[in-house]
Coordinates of C-alpha atoms and ligand atoms in Angstrom, one line a residue:
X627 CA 135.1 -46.8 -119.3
X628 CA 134.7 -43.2 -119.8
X629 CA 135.6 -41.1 -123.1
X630 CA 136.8 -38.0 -123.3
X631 CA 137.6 -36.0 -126.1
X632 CA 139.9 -33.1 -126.3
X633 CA 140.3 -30.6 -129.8
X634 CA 143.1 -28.2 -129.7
X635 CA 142.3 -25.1 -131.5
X636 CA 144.2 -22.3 -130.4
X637 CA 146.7 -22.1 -132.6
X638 CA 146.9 -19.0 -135.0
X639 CA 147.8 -20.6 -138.1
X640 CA 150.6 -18.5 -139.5
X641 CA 151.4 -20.4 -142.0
X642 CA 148.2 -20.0 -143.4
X643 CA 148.8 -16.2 -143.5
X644 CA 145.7 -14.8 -142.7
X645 CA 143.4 -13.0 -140.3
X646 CA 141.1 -15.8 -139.8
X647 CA 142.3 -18.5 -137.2
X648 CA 143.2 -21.8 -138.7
X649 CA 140.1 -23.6 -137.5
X650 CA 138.0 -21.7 -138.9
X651 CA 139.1 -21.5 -142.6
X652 CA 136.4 -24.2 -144.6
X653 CA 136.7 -27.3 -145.9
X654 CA 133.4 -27.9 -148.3
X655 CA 131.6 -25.5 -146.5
X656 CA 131.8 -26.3 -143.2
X657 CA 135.2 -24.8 -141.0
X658 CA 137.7 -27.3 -139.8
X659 CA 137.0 -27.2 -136.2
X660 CA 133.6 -28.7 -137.3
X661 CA 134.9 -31.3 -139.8
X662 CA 136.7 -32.6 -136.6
X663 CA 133.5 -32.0 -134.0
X664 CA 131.8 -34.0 -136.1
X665 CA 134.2 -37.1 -136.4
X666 CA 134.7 -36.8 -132.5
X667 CA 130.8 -37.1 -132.3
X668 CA 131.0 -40.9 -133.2
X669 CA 132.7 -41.9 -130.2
X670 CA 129.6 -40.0 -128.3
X671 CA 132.2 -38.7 -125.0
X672 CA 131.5 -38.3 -121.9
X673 CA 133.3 -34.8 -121.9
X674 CA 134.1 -32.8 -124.6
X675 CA 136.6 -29.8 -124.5
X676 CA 138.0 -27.6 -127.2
X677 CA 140.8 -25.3 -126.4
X678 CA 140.9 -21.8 -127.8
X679 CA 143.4 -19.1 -127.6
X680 CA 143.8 -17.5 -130.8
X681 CA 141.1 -15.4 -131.1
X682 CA 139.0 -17.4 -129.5
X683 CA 135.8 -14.9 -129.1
X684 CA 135.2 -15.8 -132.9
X685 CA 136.6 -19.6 -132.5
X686 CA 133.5 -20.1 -129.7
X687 CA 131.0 -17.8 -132.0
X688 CA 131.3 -20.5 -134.9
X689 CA 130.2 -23.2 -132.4
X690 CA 126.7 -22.8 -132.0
X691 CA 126.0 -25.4 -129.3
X692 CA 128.8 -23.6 -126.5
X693 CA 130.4 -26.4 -126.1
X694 CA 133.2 -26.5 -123.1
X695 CA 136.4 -25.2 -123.7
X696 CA 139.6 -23.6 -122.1
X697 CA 141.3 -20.8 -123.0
X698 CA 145.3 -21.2 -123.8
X699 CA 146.2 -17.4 -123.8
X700 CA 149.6 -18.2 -125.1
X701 CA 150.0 -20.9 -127.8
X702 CA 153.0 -22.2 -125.7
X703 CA 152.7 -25.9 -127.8
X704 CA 150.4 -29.2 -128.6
X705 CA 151.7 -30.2 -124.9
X706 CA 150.5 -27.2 -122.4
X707 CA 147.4 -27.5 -124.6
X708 CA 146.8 -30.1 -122.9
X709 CA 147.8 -29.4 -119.6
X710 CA 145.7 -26.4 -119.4
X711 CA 142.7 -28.9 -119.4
X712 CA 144.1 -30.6 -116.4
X713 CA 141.6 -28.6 -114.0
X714 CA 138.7 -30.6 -116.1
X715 CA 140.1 -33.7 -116.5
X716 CA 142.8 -35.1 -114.7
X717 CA 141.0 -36.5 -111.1
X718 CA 138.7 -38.8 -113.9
X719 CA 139.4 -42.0 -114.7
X720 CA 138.7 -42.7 -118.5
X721 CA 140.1 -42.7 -122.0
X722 CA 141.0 -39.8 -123.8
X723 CA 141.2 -38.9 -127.5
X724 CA 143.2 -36.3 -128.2
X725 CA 142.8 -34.4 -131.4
X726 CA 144.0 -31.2 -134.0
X727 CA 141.8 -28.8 -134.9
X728 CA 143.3 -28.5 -138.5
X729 CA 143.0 -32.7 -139.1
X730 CA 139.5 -32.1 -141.3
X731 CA 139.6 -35.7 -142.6
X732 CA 140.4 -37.9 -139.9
X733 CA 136.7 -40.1 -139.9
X734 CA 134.3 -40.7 -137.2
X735 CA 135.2 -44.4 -138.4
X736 CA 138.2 -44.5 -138.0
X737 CA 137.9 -42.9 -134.3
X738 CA 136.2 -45.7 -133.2
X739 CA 138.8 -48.3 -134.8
X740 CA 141.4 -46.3 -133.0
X741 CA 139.6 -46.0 -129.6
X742 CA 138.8 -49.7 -130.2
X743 CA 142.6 -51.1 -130.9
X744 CA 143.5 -48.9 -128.1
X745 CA 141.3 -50.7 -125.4
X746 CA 141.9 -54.2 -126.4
X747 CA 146.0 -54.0 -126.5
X748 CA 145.5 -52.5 -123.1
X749 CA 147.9 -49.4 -124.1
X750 CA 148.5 -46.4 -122.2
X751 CA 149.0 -44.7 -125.2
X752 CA 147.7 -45.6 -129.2
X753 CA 149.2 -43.0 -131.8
X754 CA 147.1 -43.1 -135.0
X755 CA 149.9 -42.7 -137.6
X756 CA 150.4 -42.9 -141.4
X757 CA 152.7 -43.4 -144.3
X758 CA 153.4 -40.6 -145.7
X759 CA 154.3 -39.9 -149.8
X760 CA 156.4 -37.2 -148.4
X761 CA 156.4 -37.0 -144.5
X762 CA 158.2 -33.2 -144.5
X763 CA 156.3 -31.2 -141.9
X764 CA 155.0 -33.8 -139.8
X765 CA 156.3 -35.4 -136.4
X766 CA 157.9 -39.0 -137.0
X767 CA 157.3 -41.9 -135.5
X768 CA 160.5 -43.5 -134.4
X769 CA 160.2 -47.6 -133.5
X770 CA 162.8 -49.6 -132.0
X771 CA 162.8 -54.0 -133.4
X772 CA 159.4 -52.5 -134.5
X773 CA 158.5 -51.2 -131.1
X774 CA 157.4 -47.2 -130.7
X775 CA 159.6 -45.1 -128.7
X776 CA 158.9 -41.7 -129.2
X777 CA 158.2 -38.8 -131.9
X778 CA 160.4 -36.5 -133.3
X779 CA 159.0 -33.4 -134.5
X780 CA 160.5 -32.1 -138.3
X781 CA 162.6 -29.6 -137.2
X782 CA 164.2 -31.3 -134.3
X783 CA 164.8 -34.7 -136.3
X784 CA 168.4 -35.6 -137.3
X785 CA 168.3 -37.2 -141.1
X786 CA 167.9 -40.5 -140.7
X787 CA 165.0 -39.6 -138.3
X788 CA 164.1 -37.1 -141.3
X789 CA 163.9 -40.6 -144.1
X790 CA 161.3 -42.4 -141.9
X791 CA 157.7 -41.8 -143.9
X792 CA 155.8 -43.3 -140.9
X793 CA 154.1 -40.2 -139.5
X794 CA 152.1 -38.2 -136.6
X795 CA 148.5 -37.6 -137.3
X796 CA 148.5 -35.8 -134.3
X797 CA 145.1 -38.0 -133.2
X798 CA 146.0 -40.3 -130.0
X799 CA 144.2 -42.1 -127.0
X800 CA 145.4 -42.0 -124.1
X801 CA 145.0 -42.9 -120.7
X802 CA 143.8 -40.5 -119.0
X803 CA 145.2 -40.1 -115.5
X804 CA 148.8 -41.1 -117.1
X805 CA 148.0 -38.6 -119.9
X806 CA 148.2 -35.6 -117.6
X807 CA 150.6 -36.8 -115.2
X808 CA 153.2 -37.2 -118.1
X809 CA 152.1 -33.7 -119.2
X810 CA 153.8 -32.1 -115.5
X811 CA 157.2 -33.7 -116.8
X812 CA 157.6 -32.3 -120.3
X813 CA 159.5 -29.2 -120.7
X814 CA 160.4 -26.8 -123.8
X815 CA 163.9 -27.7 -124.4
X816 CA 163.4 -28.0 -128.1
X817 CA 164.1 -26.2 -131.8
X818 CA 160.6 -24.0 -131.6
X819 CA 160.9 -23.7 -127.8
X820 CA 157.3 -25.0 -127.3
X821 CA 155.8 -27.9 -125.0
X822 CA 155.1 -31.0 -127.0
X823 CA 152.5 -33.6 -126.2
X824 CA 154.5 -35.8 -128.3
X825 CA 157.0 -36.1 -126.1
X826 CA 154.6 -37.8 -123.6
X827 CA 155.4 -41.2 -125.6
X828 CA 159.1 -41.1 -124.4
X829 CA 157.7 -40.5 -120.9
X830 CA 155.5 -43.3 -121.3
X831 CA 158.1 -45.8 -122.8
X832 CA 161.0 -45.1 -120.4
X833 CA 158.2 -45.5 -117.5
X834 CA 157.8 -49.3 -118.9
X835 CA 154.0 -48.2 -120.0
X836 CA 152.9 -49.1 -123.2
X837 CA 152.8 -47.4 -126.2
X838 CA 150.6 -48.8 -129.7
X839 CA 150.5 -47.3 -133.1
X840 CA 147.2 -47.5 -134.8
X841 CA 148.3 -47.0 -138.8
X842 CA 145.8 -45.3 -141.0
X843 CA 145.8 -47.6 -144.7
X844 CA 145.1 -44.3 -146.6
X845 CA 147.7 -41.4 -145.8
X846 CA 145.3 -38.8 -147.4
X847 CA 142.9 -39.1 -144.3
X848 CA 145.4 -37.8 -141.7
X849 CA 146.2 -34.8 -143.9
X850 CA 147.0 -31.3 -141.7
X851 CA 146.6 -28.4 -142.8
X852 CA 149.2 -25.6 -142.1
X853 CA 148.6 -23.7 -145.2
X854 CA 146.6 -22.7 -148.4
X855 CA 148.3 -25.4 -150.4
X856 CA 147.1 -28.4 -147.9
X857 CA 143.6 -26.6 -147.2
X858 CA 143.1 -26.7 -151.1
X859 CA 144.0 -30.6 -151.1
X860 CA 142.1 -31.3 -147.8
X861 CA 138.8 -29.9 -149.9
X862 CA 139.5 -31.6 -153.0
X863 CA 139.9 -35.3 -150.8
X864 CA 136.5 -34.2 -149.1
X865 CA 134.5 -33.6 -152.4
X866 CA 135.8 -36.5 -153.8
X867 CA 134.4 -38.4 -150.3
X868 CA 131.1 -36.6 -150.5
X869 CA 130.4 -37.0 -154.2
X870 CA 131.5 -40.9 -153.8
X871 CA 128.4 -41.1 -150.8
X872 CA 126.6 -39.4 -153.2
X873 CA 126.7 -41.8 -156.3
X874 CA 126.4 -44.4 -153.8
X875 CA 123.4 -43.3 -152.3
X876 CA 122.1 -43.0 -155.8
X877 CA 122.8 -39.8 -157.2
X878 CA 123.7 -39.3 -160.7
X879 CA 127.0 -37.0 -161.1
X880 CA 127.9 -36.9 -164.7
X881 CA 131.2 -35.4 -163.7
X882 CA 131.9 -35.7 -160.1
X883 CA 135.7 -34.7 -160.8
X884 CA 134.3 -30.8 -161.5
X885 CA 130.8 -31.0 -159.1
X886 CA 131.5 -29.3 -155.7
X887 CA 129.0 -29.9 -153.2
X888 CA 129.4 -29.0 -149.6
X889 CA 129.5 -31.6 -147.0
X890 CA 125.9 -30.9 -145.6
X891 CA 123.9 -30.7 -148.9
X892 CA 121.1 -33.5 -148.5
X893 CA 120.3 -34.7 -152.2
X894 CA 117.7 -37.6 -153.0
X895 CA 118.2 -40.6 -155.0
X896 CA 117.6 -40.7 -158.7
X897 CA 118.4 -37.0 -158.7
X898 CA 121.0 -35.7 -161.9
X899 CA 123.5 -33.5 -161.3
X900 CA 126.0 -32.4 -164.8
X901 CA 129.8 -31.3 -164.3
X902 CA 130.2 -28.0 -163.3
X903 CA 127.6 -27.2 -160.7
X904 CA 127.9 -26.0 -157.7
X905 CA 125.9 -26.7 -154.3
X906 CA 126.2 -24.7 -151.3
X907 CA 125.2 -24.5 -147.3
X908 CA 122.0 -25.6 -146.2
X909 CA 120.7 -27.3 -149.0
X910 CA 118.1 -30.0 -149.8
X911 CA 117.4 -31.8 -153.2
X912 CA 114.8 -34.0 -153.6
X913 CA 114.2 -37.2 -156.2
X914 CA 114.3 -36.8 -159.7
X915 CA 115.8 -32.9 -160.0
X916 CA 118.1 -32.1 -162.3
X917 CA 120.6 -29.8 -162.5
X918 CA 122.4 -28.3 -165.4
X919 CA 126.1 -27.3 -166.1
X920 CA 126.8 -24.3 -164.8
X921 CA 124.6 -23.8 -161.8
X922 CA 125.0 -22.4 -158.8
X923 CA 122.6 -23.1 -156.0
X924 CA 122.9 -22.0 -152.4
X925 CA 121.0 -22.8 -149.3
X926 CA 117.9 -23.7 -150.9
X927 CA 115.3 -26.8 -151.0
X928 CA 114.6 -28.0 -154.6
X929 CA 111.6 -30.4 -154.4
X930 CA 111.1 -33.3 -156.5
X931 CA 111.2 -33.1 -160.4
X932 CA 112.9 -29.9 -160.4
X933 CA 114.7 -28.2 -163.1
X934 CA 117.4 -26.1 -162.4
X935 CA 119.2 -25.5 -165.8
X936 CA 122.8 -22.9 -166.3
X937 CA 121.1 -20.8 -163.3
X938 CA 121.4 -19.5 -160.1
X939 CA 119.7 -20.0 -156.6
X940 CA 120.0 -18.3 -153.5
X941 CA 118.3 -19.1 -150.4
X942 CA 115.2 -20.0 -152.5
X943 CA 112.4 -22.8 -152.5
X944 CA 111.5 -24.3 -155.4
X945 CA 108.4 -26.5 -155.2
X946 CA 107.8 -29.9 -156.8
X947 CA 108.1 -29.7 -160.8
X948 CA 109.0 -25.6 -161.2
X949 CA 112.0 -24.9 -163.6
X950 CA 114.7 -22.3 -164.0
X951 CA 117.0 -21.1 -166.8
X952 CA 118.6 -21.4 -169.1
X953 CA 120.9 -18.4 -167.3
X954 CA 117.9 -17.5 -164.8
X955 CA 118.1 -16.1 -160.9
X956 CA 116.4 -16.4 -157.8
X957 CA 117.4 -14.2 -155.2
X958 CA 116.9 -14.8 -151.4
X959 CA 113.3 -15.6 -150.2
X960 CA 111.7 -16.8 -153.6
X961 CA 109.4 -19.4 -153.4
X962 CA 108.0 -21.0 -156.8
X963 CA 105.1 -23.0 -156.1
X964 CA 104.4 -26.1 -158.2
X965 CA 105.1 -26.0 -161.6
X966 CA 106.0 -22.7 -161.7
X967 CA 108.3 -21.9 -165.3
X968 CA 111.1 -19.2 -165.2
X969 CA 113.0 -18.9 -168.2
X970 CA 116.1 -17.4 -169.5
X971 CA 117.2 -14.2 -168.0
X972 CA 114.4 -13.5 -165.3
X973 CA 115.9 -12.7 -162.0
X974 CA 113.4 -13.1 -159.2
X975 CA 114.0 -11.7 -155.3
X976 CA 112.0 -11.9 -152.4
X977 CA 109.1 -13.3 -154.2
X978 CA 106.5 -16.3 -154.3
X979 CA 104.6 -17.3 -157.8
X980 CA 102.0 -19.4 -157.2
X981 CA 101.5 -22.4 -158.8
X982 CA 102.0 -22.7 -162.7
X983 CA 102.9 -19.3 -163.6
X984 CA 105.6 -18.4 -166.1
X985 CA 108.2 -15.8 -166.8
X986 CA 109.5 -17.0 -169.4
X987 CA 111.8 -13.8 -170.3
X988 CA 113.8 -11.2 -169.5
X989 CA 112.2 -9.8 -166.7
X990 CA 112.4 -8.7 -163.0
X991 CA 110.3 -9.4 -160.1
X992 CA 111.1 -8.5 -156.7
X993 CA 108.9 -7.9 -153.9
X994 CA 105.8 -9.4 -155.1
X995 CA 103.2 -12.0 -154.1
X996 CA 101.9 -13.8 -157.4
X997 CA 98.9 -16.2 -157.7
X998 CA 98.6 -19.2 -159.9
X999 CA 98.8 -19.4 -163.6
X1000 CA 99.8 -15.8 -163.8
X1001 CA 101.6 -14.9 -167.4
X1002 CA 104.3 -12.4 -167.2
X1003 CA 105.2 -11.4 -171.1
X1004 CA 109.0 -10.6 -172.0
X1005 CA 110.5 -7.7 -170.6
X1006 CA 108.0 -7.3 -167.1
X1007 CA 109.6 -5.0 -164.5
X1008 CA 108.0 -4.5 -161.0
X1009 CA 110.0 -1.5 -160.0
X1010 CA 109.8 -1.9 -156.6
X1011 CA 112.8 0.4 -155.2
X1012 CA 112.3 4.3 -155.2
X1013 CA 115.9 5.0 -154.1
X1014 CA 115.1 4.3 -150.6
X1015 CA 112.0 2.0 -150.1
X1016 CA 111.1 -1.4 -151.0
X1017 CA 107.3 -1.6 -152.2
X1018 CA 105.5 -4.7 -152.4
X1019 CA 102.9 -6.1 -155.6
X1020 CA 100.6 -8.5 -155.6
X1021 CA 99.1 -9.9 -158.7
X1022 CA 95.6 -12.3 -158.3
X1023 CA 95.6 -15.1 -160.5
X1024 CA 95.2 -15.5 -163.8
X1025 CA 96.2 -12.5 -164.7
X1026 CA 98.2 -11.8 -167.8
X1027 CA 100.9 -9.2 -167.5
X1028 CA 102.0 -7.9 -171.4
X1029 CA 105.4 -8.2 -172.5
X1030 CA 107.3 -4.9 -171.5
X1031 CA 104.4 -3.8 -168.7
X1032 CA 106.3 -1.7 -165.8
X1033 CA 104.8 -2.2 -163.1
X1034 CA 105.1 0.8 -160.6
X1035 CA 104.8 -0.9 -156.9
X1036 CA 102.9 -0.7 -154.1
X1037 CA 100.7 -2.0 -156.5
X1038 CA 97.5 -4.6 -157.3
X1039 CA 96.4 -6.1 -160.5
X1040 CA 92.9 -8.5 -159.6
X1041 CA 92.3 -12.1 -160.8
X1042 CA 92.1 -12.1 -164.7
X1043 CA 93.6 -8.8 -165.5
X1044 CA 95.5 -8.0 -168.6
X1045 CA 98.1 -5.3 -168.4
X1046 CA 98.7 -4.4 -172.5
X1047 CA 102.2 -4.7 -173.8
X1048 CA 104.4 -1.6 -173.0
X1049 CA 101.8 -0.5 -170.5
X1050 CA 103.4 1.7 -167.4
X1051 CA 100.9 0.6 -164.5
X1052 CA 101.0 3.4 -161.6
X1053 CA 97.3 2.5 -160.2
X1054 CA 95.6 -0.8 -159.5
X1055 CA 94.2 -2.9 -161.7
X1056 CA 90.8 -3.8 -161.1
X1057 CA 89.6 -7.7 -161.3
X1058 CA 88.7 -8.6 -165.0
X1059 CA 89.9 -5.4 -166.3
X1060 CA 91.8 -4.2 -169.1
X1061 CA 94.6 -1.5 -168.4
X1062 CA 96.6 0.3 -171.4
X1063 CA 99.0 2.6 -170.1
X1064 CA 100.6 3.8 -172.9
X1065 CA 100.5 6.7 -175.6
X1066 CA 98.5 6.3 -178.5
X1067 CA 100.2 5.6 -181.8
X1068 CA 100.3 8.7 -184.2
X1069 CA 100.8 8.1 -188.2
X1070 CA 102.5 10.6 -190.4
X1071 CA 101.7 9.6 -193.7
X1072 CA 104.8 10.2 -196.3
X1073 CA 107.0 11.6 -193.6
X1074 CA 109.9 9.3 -193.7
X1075 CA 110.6 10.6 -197.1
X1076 CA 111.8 13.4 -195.6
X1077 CA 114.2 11.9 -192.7
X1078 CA 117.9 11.7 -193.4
X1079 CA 118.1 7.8 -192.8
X1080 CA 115.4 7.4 -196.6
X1081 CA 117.3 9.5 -198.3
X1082 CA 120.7 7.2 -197.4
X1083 CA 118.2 4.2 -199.1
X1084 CA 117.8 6.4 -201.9
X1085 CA 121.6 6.9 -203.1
Ligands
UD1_1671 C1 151.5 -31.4 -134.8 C2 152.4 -32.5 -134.1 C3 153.1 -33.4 -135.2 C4 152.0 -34.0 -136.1 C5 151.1 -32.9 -136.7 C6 150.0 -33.5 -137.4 C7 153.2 -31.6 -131.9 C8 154.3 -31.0 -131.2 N1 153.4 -31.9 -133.2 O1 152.5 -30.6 -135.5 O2 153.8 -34.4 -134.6 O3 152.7 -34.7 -137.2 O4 150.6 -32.1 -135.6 O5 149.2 -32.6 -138.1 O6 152.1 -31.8 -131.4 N2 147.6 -25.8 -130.9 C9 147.1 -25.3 -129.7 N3 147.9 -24.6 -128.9 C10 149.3 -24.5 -129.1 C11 149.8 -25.1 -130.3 C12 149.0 -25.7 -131.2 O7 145.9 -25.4 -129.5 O8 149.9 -23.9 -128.2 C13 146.7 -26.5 -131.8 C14 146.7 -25.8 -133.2 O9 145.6 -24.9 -133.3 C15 146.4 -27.0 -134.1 C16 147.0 -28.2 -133.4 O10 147.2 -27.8 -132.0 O11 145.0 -27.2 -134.3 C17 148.3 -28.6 -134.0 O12 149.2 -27.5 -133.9 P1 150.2 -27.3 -135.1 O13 151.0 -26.1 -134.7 O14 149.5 -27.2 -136.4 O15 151.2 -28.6 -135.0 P2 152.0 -29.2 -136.1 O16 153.3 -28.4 -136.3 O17 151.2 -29.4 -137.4
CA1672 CA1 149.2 -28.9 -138.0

């Protein structure tokens, strides 16, 4: 049997009161309409089709495999939605999932139970519902001796229709052929004047077809979000999943309650992550790194034995064994080779160190290519920006840069050079060389006598 798999996505959202379409607003990093791409990609369909509307130029720019989709120019409801996919669909003989673009947490898992339960009662249509705490805002699911026979939307349910906490996740299978013939029959005569696909299940039950609930055991997975209240608890139920797969996979979170890690961060075993810490985008962790309170790393690769300590990363590599922080920065397109020690207050941008070289202080490097076991001495700035240009500085290894050299770029200091504390470099260094750029000390013997701030020592 065919699968097909269709994501509605055109709605605007307002309840979410904002300028980005609902879809796209992110849940751990990654939008919605992903969330739910990526739970629909268990099932492995046949045909996928996403329908836009809303703004959909930015809807289809987020997707960066162009996957097939219709456009809905006016959100007219869930139901012509649907029916707008007809031209695609509706000759094919198959199974179709249905599924909201604003369901984040609905499982791949639990797609495949669905699609599963679906097949072997034989239904025409299988709702995956839920119990709700409080069901207010979603459709319900009204049952006759136990049978279903249709949904009611919120604001078009009477109140006893209003008590009953079984609700629509908005997820089904369907049929497909009988999926789109129902969808010619409904109509808009409702409170929000809109065509519901969830009226398809009256269709279905008063044409003697049949009609399964598939009931999810945890309520929180079939959570929509309509606004910033639900998006907030649809990323604090996603942390709390990713974090658990973490710790079971073997990574140490001290306090997973306050450690927010997006939902494609890749982390080793035997790696150590403290409360507070924050992991963003694209990022890999490898075995045995550990990561202090406090830090902040985005889109990066930390290699094994890593040390990230109350700092920040940014689109940075760090290589097997190098350390940051406390309180230390790497901006975009740092690499630190092995071993490689930054300490507290150093902010690095756009800059390699070779392997074991240490900053250990209060400096800034940016624009450079370092060599191995290079010393930078508290204070080091590579001024690299004359208003308008970047310049670049390379420094050969070994070298030894005093504490509070400047270091004007484009500029070259050779293997074993010392710059001398306070120097201002302006010219290459040579290899082995010494270079003092600074003026010579003077002594005024007996002069401080004379200064205003002796003769306060005096009274
Ligand atoms: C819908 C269901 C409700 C269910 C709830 C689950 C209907 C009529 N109601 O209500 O029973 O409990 O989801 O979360 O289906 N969309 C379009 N085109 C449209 C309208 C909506 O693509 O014309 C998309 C939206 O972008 C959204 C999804 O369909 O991703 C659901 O629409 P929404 O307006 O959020 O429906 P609910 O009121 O939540
Ligand atoms: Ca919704």
């Amino acid at each position: 049997m065919k699968k097909y798999a269709i994501i509605l996505a055109a709605g605007k959202g307002t309840r979410m009161k904002s300028d980005l379409p609902k879809v796209l607003h992110k849940v751990t990093g990654k939008t919605m309409l992903d969330h739910v791409r990526v739970a629909v990609s268990a099932l492995s369909p046949d045909k996928e089709v996403i329908v836009v509307g809303h703004r959909a130029d930015d809807v289809l720019a987020s997707l960066a495999d162009g996957p097939e989709f219709v456009k809905q120019e006016e959100q007219l409801g869930t139901g012509h939605a649907v029916q707008i996919v007809a031209p695609l669909l509706d000759k094919d003989e198959g199974t179709t999932l249905v599924i909201a673009g604003d369901t984040p947490l609905i499982s791949g898992d639990t797609l495949e139970k669905l699609f599963a339960y679906h097949e072997s009662e034989g239904a025409t249509a299988t709702i995956l519902t839920a119990i709700a705490p409080d069901p207010t805002g979603y459709g319900r699911i009204i049952r006759e001796g136990g049978q279903v026979t249709k949904i009611v939307e919120q604001k078009d349910a009477n109140e006893e229709e209003k008590a009953v906490p079984e609700i629509n996740t908005g997820t089904y299978v369907f049929d497909n052929k009988a999926l789109f013939d129902a969808l010619t029959k409904i109509n808009n005569n409702n409170n929000q004047g809109e065509y519901y696909l969830t009226d398809v299940i009256e269709i279905f039950k008063n044409a003697g077809q049949k009609v399964c609930a598939y009931s999810l055991d945890d309520f929180e997975e079939s959570l929509g979000v309509n606004d910033r209240v639900a998006l907030s608890q649809a990323e604090k139920s996603m942390r709390a999943r990713i974090n658990h797969n973490h710790m079971v996979n073997g990574v140490t979170l001290i306090d997973p309650e306050t450690t927010y890690i997006d939902a494609d961060v890749e982390i080793a075993p035997d790696a150590l992550i403290e409360g507070n810490v924050v992991i963003k985008g694209k990022t890999t962790i490898k075995s045995g790194v550990v990561i202090t309170n406090g830090s902040r790393i985005v889109d990066s690769v930390l290699h094994s034995n890593v040390e990230v300590r109350n700092s920040t990363v940014e689109s940075s590599i760090m290589e097997t064994g190098s350390n940051i922080g406390p309180y230390g920065h790497l901006r975009p397109q740092t690499i630190l080779h092995e071993n490689v020690h930054v300490g507290n207050f150093v902010e690095i941008k756009g800059s390699t160190l070779g392997a074991n070289t240490k900053a250990g202080h209060l400096t800034y490097i940016g624009n450079a290519t370092v060599g191995e076991d290079v010393n930078f001495g508290a204070g080091t700035i590579t001024v690299n920006y004359d208003g308008q240009n970047k310049f670049h500085t390379e420094i050969e290894d070994h070298a030894f840069v005093g504490s509070n050299s400047t270091l004007i770029a484009p500029l070259h200091i050779g293997k074993n050079a010392l710059t001398a504390a306070g120097s201002t470099i302006t010219s290459d260094v040579p290899d082995d060389t010494v270079a003092i750029g600074r003026a010579r000390q003077t002594d005024k013997i007996g002069r401080a006598k004379k200064l205003p701030h002796y003769k306060k020592l005096d009274d």
